[in-house]
Amino acid sequence: MMMNPKYIVCAICATCCLYGCSEWDDHYENADMGGATSTLWQQLKENPQLTDFCQVLEQTKVFRMHKKTPVSYADLLNAGQAFTVVAPVNGSFNRDSLLNLVQTNQGDSVVEHTFVLNHLARSLNSVSAAPNKMLMLNSKHVTIGPDGIEGVRVTAPNNHAKNGVLHVTERPLPYRYSLYEMLCDNPRLSLIGANLRQYEEDYFDADNSVSSGIVEGVPIYVDSVVIERNRILERIGYIDAEDSTYLMVAPTNEGWQQAWDVAKQYFIYDQQVQKRDSIQQYWTNRALLDDAIYNMTDQKSINDSLISVQYSRTTPEYHVFYRPFDNGGILAGTMPAECSNGTLYVAPQWPFTLENTFFKEIWSEAESTHLITTEKDCTYNVRHAAGDSISKGGYLDILARTATANWELTYRVNNTLSGNYDVCAIILPRTVDNPGATGLKPCKFRATINYVDSLGNNQTFNCGNTQFRTDPERVDTIVLAENFHFPACNFDQSDIKASVRLTCSILARETSSYSREMYLDCIYLRPRPNKQEGNANRSAMGNVASYSPSKSKQQ
């Protein structure tokens, strides 16, 4: 997924604003405002209806790269940069509450973003007969037109100053939270927000910043651009972006914690994995959120189905949720909340099943020979055939190197979770390439599962030392180990920590009864979640049970 960072152009360079740096002023729009001689700030100060707004502007400082500067928004509006200002009249907002907030850095930042920048725009916008969209400095989009600004009546429109346009309104513009802000700031959803916020980061973008030259070998910038981004949102959906529209479903804190406690048990990495706790936390969050976000431009009819941002045509069985509003659907019983960039559906619990989200089937296709880690006494050929019962349209024809040799082949298994699976081998019939063949013989083999324990030590399970026999005339799904538990997660890891070895086990005297040739379709791991887990609408997703490898059964 391509990165879509949120660019924040710092509104002011403190030294330039205080001392009238012409390079800064020339960089921004300075429109001819029809001979106006007063600045926006001067017009605000001269209006007795706007004294409350002026006090807030005087006390609110500009933040630059997350640090408070000595520059106030009064200073900014008295300089040469061009703005559109929407000024609410006295008594229409709680001035004292805002002034109390600006006494602290955190409160000042809140007032700046949710109130001051919600009433300032960089472009010049006039109230006219034709409705238009105005982009405020906090990245919110508002509608401006003959009926007002974002539904708020304008009592004195289009007052031209020499550095912009002033509109006086009967009350403040409403501040609409984005999906991301709703998760972070709503107390009922704060656990999700806290998990997302830890992935926030920003860095200085020199390529898009405006330089005024180099002083003693150090570049000096009059317009510093900081890219503020969230590493996890780059993977699950840009729910902080104001120019996109999403639908999201999110559980309240109690439901989130219940689901998180279950999901984290599937991402327990062995002790040899560096930063394993951080990796566990990251993938647990991804497991719960990957299918919770839906880009509205990708939906055909949300009443019929929703496809999450993770949807891929290569795996159409995943990331699709049908009839979401029906009983049992992922949006059944949820409460919608409109946000600035979409709709948030609040659910009492995580509304998905493990198998339809992160606890997926794992297929090691036999024809993918790069997954073979060891081989002995065998030759093999990749073959392709069409058929509903043939996985991915291919299989591996395995033959013994000599007439009496017992071959051995080991397949790597990727992305296992620390959970339980039925470990299976799918064998195709010998009739797949010769439908009329008769007198076919089964193949006999043993299986071994290689894995690591929680300490990272290599372990093996011999599948009960069972002798498995194939059916030469039908597709045969043989369960090598039922409900087998992998103690350590190997998701998104490059090391080979899980594999399945098949060993032909035909005695010399049995050669006339068995065949050493096998048509291997794939190694298949079928997830086996705890029965108490699954759809959070039906249960509280109880703790993961502890399983031990059981003797496998031949199917």
Coordinates of C-alpha atoms in Angstrom, one line a residue:
M1 CA 0.0 0.0 0.0
M2 CA 1.4 3.4 -0.9
M3 CA 2.1 5.8 1.8
N4 CA -0.2 8.8 2.0
P5 CA 1.4 11.0 4.7
K6 CA -0.5 13.9 6.2
Y7 CA 1.5 17.0 5.3
I8 CA 1.5 19.8 7.9
V9 CA 2.9 23.1 6.5
C10 CA 4.0 25.0 9.6
A11 CA 1.9 28.2 9.6
I12 CA 4.6 30.5 10.7
C13 CA 8.3 30.9 11.3
A14 CA 8.5 32.8 14.6
T15 CA 11.3 35.1 13.8
C16 CA 10.0 36.0 10.4
C17 CA 6.5 36.8 11.7
L18 CA 7.7 39.0 14.6
Y19 CA 10.2 40.9 12.6
G20 CA 8.4 41.1 9.2
C21 CA 10.6 38.8 7.1
S22 CA 9.7 39.6 3.5
E23 CA 10.8 36.2 2.2
W24 CA 8.2 34.5 4.3
D25 CA 5.4 36.9 3.4
D26 CA 6.3 36.8 -0.3
H27 CA 6.0 33.0 -0.3
Y28 CA 2.3 33.2 0.5
E29 CA -0.6 34.7 -1.3
N30 CA -0.8 38.5 -1.0
A31 CA -3.9 39.4 -3.0
D32 CA -5.0 42.8 -4.0
M33 CA -7.9 43.4 -1.6
G34 CA -9.3 46.4 -3.3
G35 CA -7.3 49.1 -1.5
A36 CA -7.9 47.9 2.1
T37 CA -5.4 49.5 4.5
S38 CA -6.0 47.6 7.7
T39 CA -4.9 44.0 8.6
L40 CA -7.2 41.3 9.6
W41 CA -6.1 41.7 13.2
Q42 CA -6.9 45.4 13.1
Q43 CA -10.4 44.8 11.8
L44 CA -11.0 42.2 14.5
K45 CA -9.9 44.5 17.2
E46 CA -12.0 47.4 15.9
N47 CA -15.2 45.2 16.1
P48 CA -16.8 45.4 19.6
Q49 CA -18.7 42.1 18.9
L50 CA -15.4 40.2 18.5
T51 CA -13.5 40.9 21.7
D52 CA -13.9 37.3 23.0
F53 CA -12.5 35.9 19.8
C54 CA -9.6 38.4 19.9
Q55 CA -8.7 37.4 23.5
V56 CA -8.5 33.7 22.4
L57 CA -6.3 34.7 19.4
E58 CA -4.0 36.7 21.6
Q59 CA -3.5 33.9 24.1
T60 CA -3.3 31.0 21.7
K61 CA 0.3 30.3 20.6
V62 CA 1.3 28.8 17.3
F63 CA 2.8 25.3 17.5
R64 CA 5.6 24.5 15.2
M65 CA 6.9 20.9 15.0
H66 CA 4.9 20.1 18.2
K67 CA 6.5 22.9 20.1
K68 CA 4.9 26.1 21.3
T69 CA 6.4 29.2 19.8
P70 CA 6.2 32.8 21.3
V71 CA 4.0 33.8 18.4
S72 CA 0.3 34.2 18.9
Y73 CA -2.4 34.1 16.3
A74 CA -3.0 37.8 16.8
D75 CA 0.6 38.3 15.6
L76 CA 0.0 36.0 12.6
L77 CA -3.1 37.9 11.5
N78 CA -1.3 41.2 11.8
A79 CA 1.5 40.2 9.4
G80 CA 1.6 39.8 5.6
Q81 CA 0.2 36.3 5.1
A82 CA -3.2 36.0 3.5
F83 CA -6.0 34.3 5.3
T84 CA -9.8 33.9 5.4
V85 CA -11.0 34.4 9.0
V86 CA -14.4 33.2 10.3
A87 CA -15.0 35.1 13.6
P88 CA -17.9 34.1 15.9
V89 CA -19.4 36.9 18.0
N90 CA -19.2 37.4 21.7
G91 CA -21.2 35.1 23.9
S92 CA -21.6 32.4 21.3
F93 CA -18.8 30.2 22.8
N94 CA -17.2 29.7 26.2
R95 CA -14.3 32.1 26.1
D96 CA -13.2 31.5 29.7
S97 CA -12.9 27.7 29.2
L98 CA -10.7 28.2 26.1
L99 CA -8.5 30.8 27.9
N100 CA -8.1 28.3 30.8
L101 CA -7.0 25.6 28.4
V102 CA -4.3 27.6 26.7
Q103 CA -2.4 27.9 30.0
T104 CA -0.9 24.5 29.4
N105 CA 0.9 23.2 26.3
Q106 CA -1.5 20.4 25.8
G107 CA -4.5 22.6 26.2
D108 CA -3.1 25.2 23.9
S109 CA -2.6 22.6 21.2
V110 CA -6.2 21.5 21.6
V111 CA -7.5 25.1 21.4
E112 CA -5.3 25.7 18.4
H113 CA -6.5 22.7 16.4
T114 CA -10.2 22.4 17.4
F115 CA -11.1 26.1 17.7
V116 CA -8.6 28.6 16.2
L117 CA -7.5 26.6 13.1
N118 CA -11.2 25.6 12.6
H119 CA -11.9 29.3 11.8
L120 CA -8.8 30.1 9.6
A121 CA -8.2 29.2 6.0
R122 CA -5.1 29.8 3.9
S123 CA -7.0 30.5 0.7
L124 CA -9.2 33.6 0.1
N125 CA -12.9 32.6 0.2
S126 CA -15.9 34.9 -0.2
V127 CA -19.5 34.2 0.6
S128 CA -21.3 34.1 -2.8
A129 CA -24.4 32.7 -4.5
A130 CA -22.4 29.6 -5.6
P131 CA -21.6 27.1 -2.7
N132 CA -18.0 26.1 -2.4
K133 CA -15.7 24.1 -0.2
M134 CA -13.2 25.9 2.1
L135 CA -10.2 24.1 3.5
M136 CA -9.5 25.2 7.0
L137 CA -6.0 25.2 8.5
N138 CA -6.8 22.1 10.6
S139 CA -7.5 20.2 7.3
K140 CA -11.3 20.2 7.8
H141 CA -13.4 20.9 4.8
V142 CA -16.4 23.2 5.3
T143 CA -19.1 24.5 2.9
I144 CA -19.3 28.2 2.3
G145 CA -22.3 29.7 0.4
P146 CA -25.3 32.0 0.5
D147 CA -26.9 30.1 3.4
G148 CA -23.8 30.4 5.6
I149 CA -20.6 28.6 6.4
E150 CA -21.1 24.9 7.4
G151 CA -24.7 25.8 8.4
V152 CA -23.8 28.8 10.5
R153 CA -25.3 32.1 9.6
V154 CA -22.9 34.9 8.5
T155 CA -23.9 38.2 10.0
A156 CA -21.2 40.3 8.3
P157 CA -19.6 38.6 5.2
N158 CA -16.8 39.6 2.9
N159 CA -14.9 42.2 4.9
H160 CA -11.7 42.8 3.0
A161 CA -8.5 43.5 4.8
K162 CA -5.1 44.0 3.2
N163 CA -4.1 40.4 4.1
G164 CA -7.3 38.5 3.6
V165 CA -11.1 38.3 4.1
L166 CA -13.1 38.4 7.3
H167 CA -16.6 36.8 7.9
V168 CA -18.4 37.4 11.1
T169 CA -20.8 34.6 12.2
E170 CA -23.5 34.2 14.8
R171 CA -21.7 31.3 16.5
P172 CA -18.5 29.1 16.0
L173 CA -18.2 26.7 13.2
P174 CA -18.9 23.1 14.3
Y175 CA -15.9 21.0 14.8
R176 CA -16.4 17.5 13.3
Y177 CA -14.1 14.8 14.5
S178 CA -12.4 12.5 12.1
L179 CA -12.6 8.7 12.6
Y180 CA -9.1 8.7 14.0
E181 CA -9.9 11.6 16.4
M182 CA -13.1 9.9 17.5
L183 CA -11.1 6.8 18.4
C184 CA -8.5 8.8 20.3
D185 CA -10.7 11.3 22.1
N186 CA -13.9 9.4 22.8
P187 CA -13.6 7.8 26.3
R188 CA -15.7 4.8 25.2
L189 CA -13.2 4.0 22.4
S190 CA -10.0 5.3 24.0
L191 CA -8.3 1.8 24.2
I192 CA -8.2 1.6 20.4
G193 CA -7.0 5.2 20.1
A194 CA -4.2 4.5 22.6
N195 CA -3.1 1.5 20.6
L196 CA -3.1 3.5 17.4
R197 CA -1.4 6.6 18.7
Q198 CA 1.8 4.7 19.7
Y199 CA 2.6 4.4 16.0
E200 CA 2.5 8.2 15.3
E201 CA 5.8 9.7 14.1
D202 CA 6.9 12.8 12.1
Y203 CA 10.0 13.9 10.3
F204 CA 11.2 17.0 8.6
D205 CA 10.7 16.9 4.8
A206 CA 13.6 19.0 3.4
D207 CA 12.6 18.4 -0.2
N208 CA 9.2 20.1 0.2
S209 CA 10.4 22.8 2.6
V210 CA 11.4 26.3 1.4
S211 CA 15.0 27.2 2.1
S212 CA 16.4 30.7 2.4
G213 CA 20.0 29.6 2.0
I214 CA 22.8 28.1 4.0
V215 CA 24.5 29.7 7.0
E216 CA 27.8 28.2 8.2
G217 CA 27.0 25.0 6.4
V218 CA 23.5 24.7 7.9
P219 CA 20.4 25.1 5.7
I220 CA 17.9 27.7 6.9
Y221 CA 14.2 27.2 6.1
V222 CA 11.5 29.9 6.0
D223 CA 8.8 27.2 5.4
S224 CA 9.4 23.9 7.2
V225 CA 7.3 21.0 6.2
V226 CA 6.8 18.2 8.7
I227 CA 5.3 14.9 7.6
E228 CA 3.1 13.6 10.3
R229 CA 2.2 10.0 9.7
N230 CA 1.0 6.9 11.5
R231 CA 2.8 3.7 10.6
I232 CA -0.1 1.4 11.3
L233 CA -2.7 3.6 9.4
E234 CA -0.5 3.2 6.3
R235 CA -1.4 -0.5 6.4
I236 CA -5.0 -0.5 7.6
G237 CA -6.5 2.7 6.1
Y238 CA -5.9 6.5 6.3
I239 CA -8.7 7.2 8.8
D240 CA -7.0 10.4 9.8
A241 CA -7.1 11.8 6.2
E242 CA -9.8 14.4 5.7
D243 CA -9.9 13.9 1.9
S244 CA -11.1 10.3 2.1
T245 CA -14.4 8.7 3.1
Y246 CA -14.4 5.5 5.2
L247 CA -16.8 3.3 7.1
M248 CA -15.4 1.7 10.2
V249 CA -16.7 -0.6 12.9
A250 CA -15.1 -0.4 16.4
P251 CA -16.0 -2.0 19.7
T252 CA -16.1 -0.1 22.9
N253 CA -13.3 -0.4 25.4
E254 CA -14.7 -3.5 27.1
G255 CA -15.3 -5.3 23.9
W256 CA -11.9 -4.3 22.5
Q257 CA -10.1 -5.6 25.6
Q258 CA -11.9 -8.9 25.5
A259 CA -10.9 -9.4 21.8
W260 CA -7.4 -8.2 22.3
D261 CA -6.7 -10.6 25.2
V262 CA -7.8 -13.5 22.9
A263 CA -6.0 -12.3 19.8
K264 CA -2.7 -11.7 21.5
Q265 CA -2.4 -15.4 22.4
Y266 CA -2.1 -16.2 18.7
F267 CA 0.9 -13.9 18.3
I268 CA 3.3 -15.3 21.0
Y269 CA 6.7 -15.3 19.4
D270 CA 9.5 -17.5 20.7
Q271 CA 12.2 -15.9 22.9
Q272 CA 14.8 -15.8 20.2
V273 CA 12.8 -13.3 18.2
Q274 CA 14.1 -9.8 18.9
K275 CA 11.5 -7.2 20.1
R276 CA 9.0 -10.0 20.3
D277 CA 6.7 -8.1 22.7
S278 CA 6.5 -5.1 20.3
I279 CA 5.9 -7.5 17.3
Q280 CA 3.1 -9.3 19.2
Q281 CA 1.4 -6.0 20.1
Y282 CA 1.6 -4.7 16.5
W283 CA 0.2 -7.9 14.9
T284 CA -2.5 -8.2 17.6
N285 CA -3.7 -4.7 16.7
R286 CA -3.5 -5.5 13.0
A287 CA -5.5 -8.7 13.6
L288 CA -8.4 -6.8 15.1
L289 CA -8.3 -3.8 12.8
D290 CA -7.4 -5.0 9.4
D291 CA -11.0 -5.9 8.5
A292 CA -12.6 -3.1 10.5
I293 CA -12.1 -0.3 7.9
Y294 CA -13.8 0.1 4.5
N295 CA -13.0 2.6 1.8
M296 CA -16.3 3.9 0.6
T297 CA -15.0 4.3 -3.0
D298 CA -14.6 0.5 -3.1
Q299 CA -18.1 -0.4 -2.1
K300 CA -20.9 -1.3 -4.5
S301 CA -23.8 -1.7 -2.0
I302 CA -23.1 -1.7 1.7
N303 CA -26.4 -3.3 2.4
D304 CA -25.3 -6.4 0.4
S305 CA -21.6 -6.6 1.3
L306 CA -18.6 -4.7 2.5
I307 CA -15.0 -5.3 1.4
S308 CA -12.3 -4.1 3.7
V309 CA -9.2 -2.2 2.7
Q310 CA -7.3 -5.5 2.8
Y311 CA -9.3 -7.2 0.1
S312 CA -7.4 -8.7 -2.8
R313 CA -8.7 -10.5 -5.8
T314 CA -6.1 -13.2 -5.3
T315 CA -7.9 -14.3 -2.1
P316 CA -11.6 -13.4 -2.7
E317 CA -12.7 -15.6 0.2
Y318 CA -11.3 -13.2 2.7
H319 CA -12.1 -9.6 3.7
V320 CA -15.7 -9.7 2.4
F321 CA -18.6 -9.4 4.8
Y322 CA -22.1 -10.1 3.4
R323 CA -25.3 -8.5 4.6
P324 CA -23.6 -6.5 7.3
F325 CA -26.8 -4.9 8.7
D326 CA -28.7 -8.2 8.9
N327 CA -29.0 -10.2 12.2
G328 CA -25.6 -11.7 12.8
G329 CA -23.9 -9.3 10.4
I330 CA -20.9 -7.2 11.5
L331 CA -22.9 -4.0 11.8
A332 CA -26.0 -5.5 13.4
G333 CA -26.7 -3.7 16.7
T334 CA -24.2 -1.0 16.1
M335 CA -24.6 2.7 16.7
P336 CA -23.5 5.0 13.8
A337 CA -21.6 8.2 14.5
E338 CA -21.0 10.6 11.6
C339 CA -17.4 11.9 11.4
S340 CA -15.7 14.4 9.1
N341 CA -14.3 11.6 6.9
G342 CA -16.9 8.9 7.2
T343 CA -19.1 6.9 9.6
L344 CA -18.0 5.1 12.7
Y345 CA -20.2 2.2 13.8
V346 CA -19.8 1.5 17.5
A347 CA -20.3 -2.1 18.5
P348 CA -20.5 -3.6 22.0
Q349 CA -18.0 -6.3 21.1
W350 CA -15.5 -7.1 18.3
P351 CA -18.0 -8.4 15.6
F352 CA -15.9 -10.8 13.6
T353 CA -14.8 -14.4 13.7
L354 CA -11.2 -15.5 14.0
E355 CA -11.3 -17.7 10.9
N356 CA -12.7 -14.9 8.7
T357 CA -10.0 -12.4 9.8
F358 CA -6.6 -13.3 11.1
F359 CA -6.7 -17.0 11.9
K360 CA -6.7 -18.2 8.3
E361 CA -6.1 -21.4 6.5
I362 CA -2.5 -22.0 5.4
W363 CA -1.6 -23.6 2.1
S364 CA 1.9 -24.7 1.1
E365 CA 1.3 -25.5 -2.6
A366 CA 3.3 -28.6 -3.6
E367 CA 4.1 -27.1 -7.0
S368 CA 5.8 -24.1 -5.3
T369 CA 9.1 -25.9 -5.2
H370 CA 10.8 -23.0 -3.5
L371 CA 9.1 -24.1 -0.3
I372 CA 10.9 -27.4 -0.4
T373 CA 13.6 -27.4 2.3
T374 CA 15.0 -30.9 2.1
E375 CA 14.7 -33.8 -0.3
K376 CA 16.1 -37.3 -0.4
D377 CA 16.0 -40.2 -2.9
C378 CA 13.3 -38.6 -5.1
T379 CA 12.7 -36.8 -8.3
Y380 CA 9.7 -34.6 -8.9
N381 CA 7.9 -32.8 -11.7
V382 CA 5.5 -29.8 -11.5
R383 CA 2.3 -30.5 -13.3
H384 CA -0.7 -28.3 -14.0
A385 CA -4.3 -29.4 -14.4
A386 CA -7.6 -27.7 -14.2
G387 CA -10.2 -28.8 -11.7
D388 CA -12.3 -27.6 -8.8
S389 CA -10.6 -30.1 -6.5
I390 CA -7.0 -29.1 -7.5
S391 CA -5.7 -26.3 -5.4
K392 CA -4.2 -23.4 -7.5
G393 CA -4.3 -25.6 -10.6
G394 CA -1.1 -27.4 -9.9
Y395 CA 0.5 -30.4 -8.1
L396 CA 3.8 -32.2 -7.7
D397 CA 4.5 -35.6 -9.1
I398 CA 6.9 -37.3 -6.7
L399 CA 8.8 -40.4 -7.7
A400 CA 11.4 -42.6 -6.0
R401 CA 14.9 -42.3 -7.4
T402 CA 15.1 -46.1 -7.6
A403 CA 12.5 -48.8 -7.6
T404 CA 12.9 -49.6 -3.9
A405 CA 14.0 -46.2 -2.5
N406 CA 11.8 -44.5 0.1
W407 CA 11.9 -40.9 -0.7
E408 CA 11.7 -37.9 1.7
L409 CA 10.4 -34.4 1.1
T410 CA 10.1 -31.5 3.5
Y411 CA 7.9 -28.4 2.9
R412 CA 8.2 -25.1 4.7
V413 CA 5.0 -23.8 6.2
N414 CA 4.8 -20.0 6.5
N415 CA 2.9 -17.7 8.8
T416 CA 1.8 -20.1 11.5
L417 CA 0.2 -18.6 14.5
S418 CA 0.6 -19.8 18.1
G419 CA -2.6 -21.7 17.8
N420 CA -4.1 -25.0 16.9
Y421 CA -4.4 -26.5 13.4
D422 CA -5.4 -29.7 11.7
V423 CA -2.2 -30.4 9.7
C424 CA -3.2 -32.1 6.5
A425 CA -1.7 -33.3 3.2
I426 CA -4.0 -33.3 0.2
I427 CA -3.2 -36.0 -2.3
L428 CA -4.6 -36.2 -5.8
P429 CA -5.7 -39.5 -7.4
R430 CA -3.5 -41.1 -10.1
T431 CA -6.5 -40.7 -12.4
V432 CA -6.0 -36.9 -12.6
D433 CA -3.9 -37.3 -15.7
N434 CA -5.3 -40.6 -16.8
P435 CA -9.0 -41.0 -16.1
G436 CA -9.2 -44.4 -17.5
A437 CA -6.4 -45.9 -15.5
T438 CA -7.1 -49.1 -13.6
G439 CA -5.2 -51.3 -11.1
L440 CA -3.8 -48.3 -9.3
K441 CA -1.9 -48.8 -6.1
P442 CA -1.9 -46.5 -3.0
C443 CA 1.2 -44.9 -1.6
K444 CA 2.2 -45.4 2.1
F445 CA 4.0 -42.8 4.0
R446 CA 4.8 -41.3 7.4
A447 CA 4.8 -37.6 8.4
T448 CA 6.8 -35.4 10.8
I449 CA 6.0 -31.9 11.9
N450 CA 9.0 -29.7 12.7
Y451 CA 8.4 -26.6 14.8
V452 CA 9.9 -24.5 17.6
D453 CA 8.8 -24.2 21.2
S454 CA 8.4 -21.0 23.2
L455 CA 12.1 -20.8 23.9
G456 CA 12.9 -21.1 20.2
N457 CA 14.3 -24.7 20.4
N458 CA 13.6 -27.0 17.5
Q459 CA 11.1 -29.8 18.2
T460 CA 9.5 -32.6 16.1
F461 CA 6.3 -34.5 16.3
N462 CA 6.1 -37.8 14.4
C463 CA 2.3 -37.7 14.0
G464 CA 1.8 -40.7 16.2
N465 CA 4.1 -42.7 14.1
T466 CA 1.1 -43.4 11.9
Q467 CA 1.4 -45.2 8.6
F468 CA -0.8 -43.2 6.2
R469 CA -2.2 -44.7 3.0
T470 CA -3.5 -42.6 0.0
D471 CA -6.5 -43.4 -2.1
P472 CA -5.3 -43.7 -5.7
E473 CA -8.8 -43.1 -7.1
R474 CA -10.0 -39.9 -5.3
V475 CA -8.8 -36.6 -3.8
D476 CA -7.6 -37.6 -0.4
T477 CA -7.3 -35.1 2.5
I478 CA -5.3 -36.9 5.1
V479 CA -5.1 -35.4 8.5
L480 CA -1.6 -35.9 9.7
A481 CA -2.1 -34.3 13.1
E482 CA -5.5 -33.2 14.5
N483 CA -5.7 -30.1 16.7
F484 CA -1.9 -29.7 16.7
H485 CA -0.7 -26.8 18.8
F486 CA 2.2 -24.5 17.6
P487 CA 3.6 -23.0 20.8
A488 CA 5.3 -20.1 18.9
C489 CA 4.0 -17.7 16.3
N490 CA 6.0 -17.5 13.0
F491 CA 3.8 -14.9 11.3
D492 CA 5.7 -12.5 9.0
Q493 CA 9.1 -14.1 9.9
S494 CA 11.7 -15.1 7.4
D495 CA 13.3 -17.9 9.5
I496 CA 12.1 -21.5 8.8
K497 CA 10.5 -22.5 12.0
A498 CA 7.6 -24.7 10.8
S499 CA 7.7 -27.5 8.2
V500 CA 6.1 -30.8 7.4
R501 CA 8.2 -33.8 6.2
L502 CA 6.6 -36.7 4.2
T503 CA 8.6 -39.9 4.1
C504 CA 7.6 -42.8 1.9
S505 CA 7.5 -46.0 4.1
I506 CA 7.1 -49.0 1.8
L507 CA 9.0 -52.1 2.6
A508 CA 10.8 -53.9 -0.2
R509 CA 8.4 -56.9 0.2
E510 CA 5.4 -54.5 -0.1
T511 CA 6.5 -53.1 -3.5
S512 CA 3.9 -55.2 -5.3
S513 CA 1.1 -53.8 -3.1
Y514 CA 2.0 -50.1 -3.0
S515 CA 3.3 -47.4 -5.3
R516 CA 6.1 -45.0 -4.4
E517 CA 4.7 -42.3 -6.7
M518 CA 2.5 -39.6 -5.2
Y519 CA 0.6 -36.7 -6.6
L520 CA 0.9 -34.1 -3.8
D521 CA -1.5 -31.2 -4.1
C522 CA -0.5 -29.2 -1.0
I523 CA 0.2 -29.2 2.7
Y524 CA -2.8 -27.7 4.3
L525 CA -3.3 -26.3 7.8
R526 CA -6.9 -25.9 8.9
P527 CA -7.4 -23.5 11.9
R528 CA -9.0 -24.9 15.0
P529 CA -10.0 -22.0 17.3
N530 CA -11.3 -22.6 20.7
K531 CA -15.1 -23.2 20.6
Q532 CA -15.6 -20.3 23.0
E533 CA -13.9 -17.9 20.6
G534 CA -15.3 -16.6 17.4
N535 CA -18.0 -14.0 16.7
A536 CA -18.0 -11.6 19.6
N537 CA -21.7 -11.0 19.0
R538 CA -22.3 -14.6 20.2
S539 CA -19.7 -14.8 23.0
A540 CA -17.2 -12.9 25.0
M541 CA -14.2 -14.5 23.2
G542 CA -12.9 -16.4 26.2
N543 CA -9.3 -17.3 26.9
V544 CA -7.4 -19.5 24.5
A545 CA -7.3 -23.1 25.7
S546 CA -4.0 -25.0 26.0
Y547 CA -3.8 -27.9 23.6
S548 CA -1.2 -30.6 23.3
P549 CA -0.4 -32.4 20.1
S550 CA -2.8 -35.4 19.8
K551 CA -2.4 -38.5 17.8
S552 CA -3.4 -37.9 14.2
K553 CA -6.1 -39.7 12.5
Q554 CA -6.3 -40.8 8.9
Q555 CA -9.3 -39.4 7.1

